[in-house]
C-alpha positions as CSV (number, residue, x, y, z in Angstrom):
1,X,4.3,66.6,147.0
2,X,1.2,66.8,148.7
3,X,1.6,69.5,151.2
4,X,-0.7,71.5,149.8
5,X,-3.3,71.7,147.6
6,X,-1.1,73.7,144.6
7,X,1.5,71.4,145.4
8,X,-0.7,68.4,144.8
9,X,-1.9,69.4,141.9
10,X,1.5,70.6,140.3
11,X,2.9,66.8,141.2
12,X,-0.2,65.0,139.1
13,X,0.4,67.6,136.1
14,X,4.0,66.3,136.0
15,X,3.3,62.5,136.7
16,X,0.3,63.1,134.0
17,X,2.9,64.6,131.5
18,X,5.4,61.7,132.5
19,X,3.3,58.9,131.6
20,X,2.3,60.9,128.4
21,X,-1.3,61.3,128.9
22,X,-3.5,64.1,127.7
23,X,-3.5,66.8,130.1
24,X,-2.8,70.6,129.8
25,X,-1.8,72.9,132.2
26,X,-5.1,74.8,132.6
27,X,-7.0,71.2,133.4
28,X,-8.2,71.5,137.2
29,X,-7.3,69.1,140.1
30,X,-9.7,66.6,139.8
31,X,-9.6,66.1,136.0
32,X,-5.5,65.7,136.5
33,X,-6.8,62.9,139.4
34,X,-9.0,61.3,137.1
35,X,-6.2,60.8,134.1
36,X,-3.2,59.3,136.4
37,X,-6.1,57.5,138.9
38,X,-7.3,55.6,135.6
39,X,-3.5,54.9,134.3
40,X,-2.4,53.9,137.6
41,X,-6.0,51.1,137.8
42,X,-5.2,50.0,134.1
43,X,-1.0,49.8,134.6
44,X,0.2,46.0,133.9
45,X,2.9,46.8,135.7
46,X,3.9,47.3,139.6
47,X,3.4,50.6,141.0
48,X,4.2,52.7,143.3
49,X,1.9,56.0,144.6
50,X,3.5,58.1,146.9
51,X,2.4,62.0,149.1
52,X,4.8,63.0,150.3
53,X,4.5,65.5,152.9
54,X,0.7,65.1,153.5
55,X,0.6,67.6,156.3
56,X,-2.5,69.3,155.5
57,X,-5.9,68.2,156.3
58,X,-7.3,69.9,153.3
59,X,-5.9,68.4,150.7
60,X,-6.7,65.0,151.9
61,X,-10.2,64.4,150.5
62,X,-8.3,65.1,147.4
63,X,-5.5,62.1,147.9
64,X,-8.6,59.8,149.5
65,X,-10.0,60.7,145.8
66,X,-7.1,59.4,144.0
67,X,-6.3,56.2,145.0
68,X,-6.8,53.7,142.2
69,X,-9.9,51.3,143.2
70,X,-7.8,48.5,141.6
71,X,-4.1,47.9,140.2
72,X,-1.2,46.1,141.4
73,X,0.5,48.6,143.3
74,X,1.2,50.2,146.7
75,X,0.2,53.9,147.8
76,X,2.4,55.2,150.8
77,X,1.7,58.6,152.6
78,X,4.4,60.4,154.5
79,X,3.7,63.2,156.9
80,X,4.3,64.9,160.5
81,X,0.8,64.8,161.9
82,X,0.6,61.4,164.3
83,X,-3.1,61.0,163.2
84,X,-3.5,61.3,159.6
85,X,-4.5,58.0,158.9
86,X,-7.5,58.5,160.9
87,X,-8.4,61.7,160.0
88,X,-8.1,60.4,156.0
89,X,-10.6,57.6,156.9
């Protein structure tokens, strides 16, 4: 969910706790992005990255932010605002 900024940051602590990495639930944002950014760049596997409900322009410098730099995967961003994409760019 990345409707909001809490709501971001809830959905990493669960992915993070999904894939088993070493997070705990006072670790901030960023550090949350960092852990499930670097297991989604190193995965040997297909993935797939999805915000769903991206409505909010401030939590989009925090989605630009976690987008794996490298990886064999897809990222795909739902939301109601017609311009996102260029307001994310």
């Amino acid at each position: 969910m990345a409707n909001s900024k809490e709501s971001l940051s809830s959905s990493f602590l669960k992915v993070a706790k999904l894939l088993e990495l070493s997070v705990t639930d006072n670790e901030s944002l960023e550090v949350r992005i960092s852990l499930v950014k670097n297991w989604f760049h190193n995965a040997t596997k297909r993935w797939l990255m999805v915000f769903d409900n991206a409505d909010d322009e401030n939590v989009y410098d925090f989605m630009r932010n976690s987008y794996p730099s490298a990886g064999d995967g897809d990222i795909i961003l739902t939301t109601r605002d017609a311009i996102a994409y260029h307001k994310m760019s």
